[in-house]
């Protein structure tokens, strides 16, 4: 019975009722508990109905994770906030990158593009390295000197499943391990890996990790 319930709500059907199963049930029931900070299989996570990508310069705000790639104090991956393009080019332009985005009307999608203009008019967009079916670091430009982002370190992920956005802090994982985690355990539909290493951070009700590090790109959960 438990495994059948888990399959019906999109959780891993392992027969154990834990935070993932309960949060997926809450989503199906339309429970008013978002944004929600829980640990899923030992990894801190914030789940919410919507997000706001933030171009900032300071400590991480509440209900947020560190964002995508930045350089010299500015975002260097695609960033659209409130319909306004903050950063219009991919991290390794003209090479494309994977972008999670929301269109007017509320649908969340993913695409590999080199500019925000290719997405058309969007509500928000967050560029990064594609995961799940889009896992191909070389296509996203993370090769050669840029392949260091694949190393074993702390990473953050922005993902989507069943109408909810997931911000996940992955402790001490390689990019391949992150990809396997969000695919096999979290069962996300779309996901991009964001920046990692010394900037990886999460600020939730229960999880506060590396919150004082100066951030130039963050994702706030609403």
Tab-separated table of N, CA and C in Angstrom, residues 52-119:
chain	number	residue	atom	x	y	z
A	52	UNK	N	12.096	33.241	-7.103
A	52	UNK	CA	12.534	34.535	-7.619
A	52	UNK	C	14.053	34.509	-7.711
A	53	UNK	N	14.611	34.453	-8.928
A	53	UNK	CA	16.064	34.557	-9.053
A	53	UNK	C	16.497	35.972	-8.645
A	54	UNK	N	17.622	36.066	-7.946
A	54	UNK	CA	18.043	37.346	-7.390
A	54	UNK	C	19.469	37.675	-7.816
A	55	UNK	N	19.648	38.856	-8.362
A	55	UNK	CA	20.979	39.408	-8.625
A	55	UNK	C	21.302	40.287	-7.438
A	56	UNK	N	22.282	39.886	-6.645
A	56	UNK	CA	22.493	40.525	-5.364
A	56	UNK	C	23.978	40.646	-5.072
A	57	UNK	N	24.287	41.227	-3.963
A	57	UNK	CA	25.656	41.287	-3.484
A	57	UNK	C	25.617	41.337	-1.965
A	58	UNK	N	25.608	40.172	-1.336
A	58	UNK	CA	25.542	40.126	0.111
A	58	UNK	C	25.215	38.739	0.596
A	59	UNK	N	24.930	38.591	1.898
A	59	UNK	CA	24.582	37.279	2.457
A	59	UNK	C	23.290	36.748	1.856
A	60	UNK	N	23.096	35.449	1.980
A	60	UNK	CA	21.933	34.785	1.402
A	60	UNK	C	20.664	35.148	2.168
A	61	UNK	N	19.583	35.562	1.476
A	61	UNK	CA	18.327	35.848	2.177
A	61	UNK	C	17.665	34.564	2.659
A	62	UNK	N	16.645	34.697	3.480
A	62	UNK	CA	15.916	33.548	4.012
A	62	UNK	C	15.169	32.836	2.888
A	63	UNK	N	14.995	31.522	3.037
A	63	UNK	CA	14.318	30.683	2.044
A	63	UNK	C	14.985	30.799	0.675
A	64	UNK	N	16.299	30.619	0.648
A	64	UNK	CA	17.054	30.769	-0.594
A	64	UNK	C	18.216	29.787	-0.633
A	65	UNK	N	18.679	29.523	-1.857
A	65	UNK	CA	19.923	28.793	-2.066
A	65	UNK	C	20.846	29.674	-2.895
A	66	UNK	N	22.146	29.406	-2.802
A	66	UNK	CA	23.073	30.096	-3.687
A	66	UNK	C	22.722	29.753	-5.121
A	67	UNK	N	22.960	30.696	-6.012
A	67	UNK	CA	22.467	30.550	-7.372
A	67	UNK	C	23.479	30.010	-8.357
A	68	UNK	N	23.320	30.411	-9.604
A	68	UNK	CA	24.139	29.886	-10.675
A	68	UNK	C	25.462	30.638	-10.766
A	69	UNK	N	26.146	30.458	-11.871
A	69	UNK	CA	27.535	30.876	-11.979
A	69	UNK	C	27.668	32.396	-12.109
A	70	UNK	N	28.685	32.929	-11.446
A	70	UNK	CA	28.966	34.359	-11.498
A	70	UNK	C	30.461	34.551	-11.701
A	71	UNK	N	30.799	35.762	-12.152
A	71	UNK	CA	32.204	36.080	-12.424
A	71	UNK	C	32.418	37.565	-12.211
A	72	UNK	N	33.456	37.898	-11.446
A	72	UNK	CA	33.816	39.290	-11.182
A	72	UNK	C	32.631	40.094	-10.646
A	73	UNK	N	31.895	39.472	-9.729
A	73	UNK	CA	30.828	40.180	-9.044
A	73	UNK	C	29.517	40.285	-9.784
A	74	UNK	N	29.383	39.554	-10.894
A	74	UNK	CA	28.148	39.607	-11.671
A	74	UNK	C	27.751	38.205	-12.113
A	75	UNK	N	26.448	37.941	-12.270
A	75	UNK	CA	26.022	36.651	-12.831
A	75	UNK	C	26.601	36.462	-14.225
A	76	UNK	N	27.052	35.237	-14.534
A	76	UNK	CA	27.539	34.963	-15.887
A	76	UNK	C	26.765	33.828	-16.546
A	77	UNK	N	25.697	33.363	-15.903
A	77	UNK	CA	24.741	32.468	-16.530
A	77	UNK	C	23.434	33.223	-16.721
A	78	UNK	N	22.611	32.730	-17.623
A	78	UNK	CA	21.352	33.404	-17.955
A	78	UNK	C	20.523	33.637	-16.697
A	79	UNK	N	20.017	34.853	-16.567
A	79	UNK	CA	19.200	35.238	-15.421
A	79	UNK	C	18.121	36.214	-15.881
A	80	UNK	N	16.875	35.788	-15.742
A	80	UNK	CA	15.716	36.651	-16.007
A	80	UNK	C	14.911	36.713	-14.726
A	81	UNK	N	14.562	37.911	-14.312
A	81	UNK	CA	13.833	38.114	-13.054
A	81	UNK	C	12.647	39.048	-13.300
A	82	UNK	N	11.445	38.566	-12.983
A	82	UNK	CA	10.261	39.395	-13.152
A	82	UNK	C	10.070	39.876	-14.577
A	83	UNK	N	10.426	39.030	-15.550
A	83	UNK	CA	10.296	39.387	-16.956
A	83	UNK	C	11.413	40.251	-17.485
A	84	UNK	N	12.349	40.660	-16.640
A	84	UNK	CA	13.452	41.539	-17.069
A	84	UNK	C	14.739	40.737	-17.170
A	85	UNK	N	15.434	40.882	-18.286
A	85	UNK	CA	16.692	40.160	-18.494
A	85	UNK	C	17.802	40.853	-17.705
A	86	UNK	N	18.373	40.124	-16.764
A	86	UNK	CA	19.515	40.624	-15.994
A	86	UNK	C	20.811	40.201	-16.658
A	87	UNK	N	20.885	38.946	-17.060
A	87	UNK	CA	22.026	38.426	-17.811
A	87	UNK	C	21.467	37.643	-18.985
A	88	UNK	N	21.752	38.089	-20.198
A	88	UNK	CA	21.110	37.524	-21.373
A	88	UNK	C	21.884	36.447	-22.083
A	89	UNK	N	23.168	36.228	-21.727
A	89	UNK	CA	24.001	35.271	-22.442
A	89	UNK	C	24.378	34.094	-21.553
A	90	UNK	N	24.644	32.966	-22.181
A	90	UNK	CA	25.050	31.766	-21.451
A	90	UNK	C	26.431	31.955	-20.846
A	91	UNK	N	26.771	31.069	-19.916
A	91	UNK	CA	28.025	31.186	-19.180
A	91	UNK	C	29.239	31.115	-20.098
A	92	UNK	N	29.168	30.260	-21.130
A	92	UNK	CA	30.293	30.102	-22.049
A	92	UNK	C	29.882	30.489	-23.473
A	93	UNK	N	29.148	31.571	-23.582
A	93	UNK	CA	28.653	32.069	-24.861
A	93	UNK	C	29.793	32.097	-25.889
A	94	UNK	N	29.562	31.653	-27.152
A	94	UNK	CA	28.273	31.322	-27.772
A	94	UNK	C	27.806	29.885	-27.542
A	95	UNK	N	28.524	29.118	-26.727
A	95	UNK	CA	28.036	27.777	-26.413
A	95	UNK	C	26.800	27.898	-25.541
A	96	UNK	N	25.800	27.071	-25.770
A	96	UNK	CA	24.555	27.172	-24.993
A	96	UNK	C	24.715	26.578	-23.607
A	97	UNK	N	23.734	26.817	-22.781
A	97	UNK	CA	23.658	26.192	-21.466
A	97	UNK	C	22.208	25.784	-21.214
A	98	UNK	N	22.001	24.942	-20.227
A	98	UNK	CA	20.648	24.510	-19.889
A	98	UNK	C	19.981	25.564	-19.012
A	99	UNK	N	18.732	25.862	-19.308
A	99	UNK	CA	18.021	26.935	-18.615
A	99	UNK	C	16.652	26.424	-18.170
A	100	UNK	N	16.382	26.571	-16.885
A	100	UNK	CA	15.049	26.300	-16.343
A	100	UNK	C	14.301	27.618	-16.329
A	101	UNK	N	13.066	27.639	-16.862
A	101	UNK	CA	12.361	28.914	-16.978
A	101	UNK	C	10.852	28.724	-16.840
A	102	UNK	N	10.191	29.834	-16.521
A	102	UNK	CA	8.739	29.844	-16.362
A	102	UNK	C	8.144	30.812	-17.365
A	103	UNK	N	7.111	30.364	-18.074
A	103	UNK	CA	6.465	31.205	-19.070
A	103	UNK	C	5.204	31.832	-18.480
A	104	UNK	N	4.704	32.915	-19.074
A	104	UNK	CA	3.424	33.467	-18.626
A	104	UNK	C	2.344	32.382	-18.687
A	105	UNK	N	1.546	32.283	-17.660
A	105	UNK	CA	0.578	31.201	-17.564
A	105	UNK	C	0.984	30.170	-16.533
A	106	UNK	N	2.289	30.139	-16.180
A	106	UNK	CA	2.738	29.317	-15.065
A	106	UNK	C	3.504	28.063	-15.385
A	107	UNK	N	3.554	27.619	-16.644
A	107	UNK	CA	4.269	26.386	-16.973
A	107	UNK	C	5.777	26.570	-16.807
A	108	UNK	N	6.440	25.552	-16.268
A	108	UNK	CA	7.895	25.550	-16.123
A	108	UNK	C	8.484	24.612	-17.159
A	109	UNK	N	9.528	25.070	-17.835
A	109	UNK	CA	10.147	24.299	-18.918
A	109	UNK	C	11.660	24.352	-18.803
A	110	UNK	N	12.329	23.573	-19.639
A	110	UNK	CA	13.785	23.590	-19.685
A	110	UNK	C	14.221	23.560	-21.139
A	111	UNK	N	15.319	24.252	-21.446
A	111	UNK	CA	15.851	24.279	-22.807
A	111	UNK	C	17.346	24.557	-22.737
A	112	UNK	N	18.055	24.193	-23.794
A	112	UNK	CA	19.482	24.512	-23.898
A	112	UNK	C	19.631	25.617	-24.942
A	113	UNK	N	19.993	26.807	-24.493
A	113	UNK	CA	20.069	27.978	-25.362
A	113	UNK	C	21.317	28.787	-25.015
A	114	UNK	N	21.712	29.652	-25.935
A	114	UNK	CA	22.873	30.519	-25.681
A	114	UNK	C	22.468	31.929	-25.281
A	115	UNK	N	21.179	32.270	-25.426
A	115	UNK	CA	20.732	33.603	-25.033
A	115	UNK	C	19.309	33.541	-24.506
A	116	UNK	N	18.990	34.475	-23.633
A	116	UNK	CA	17.641	34.547	-23.077
A	116	UNK	C	16.626	34.882	-24.157
A	117	UNK	N	17.064	35.586	-25.207
A	117	UNK	CA	16.150	35.963	-26.281
A	117	UNK	C	15.537	34.741	-26.958
A	118	UNK	N	16.274	33.622	-26.969
A	118	UNK	CA	15.773	32.407	-27.614
A	118	UNK	C	14.595	31.805	-26.858
A	119	UNK	N	14.388	32.202	-25.613
A	119	UNK	CA	13.286	31.674	-24.819
A	119	UNK	C	11.987	32.431	-25.049
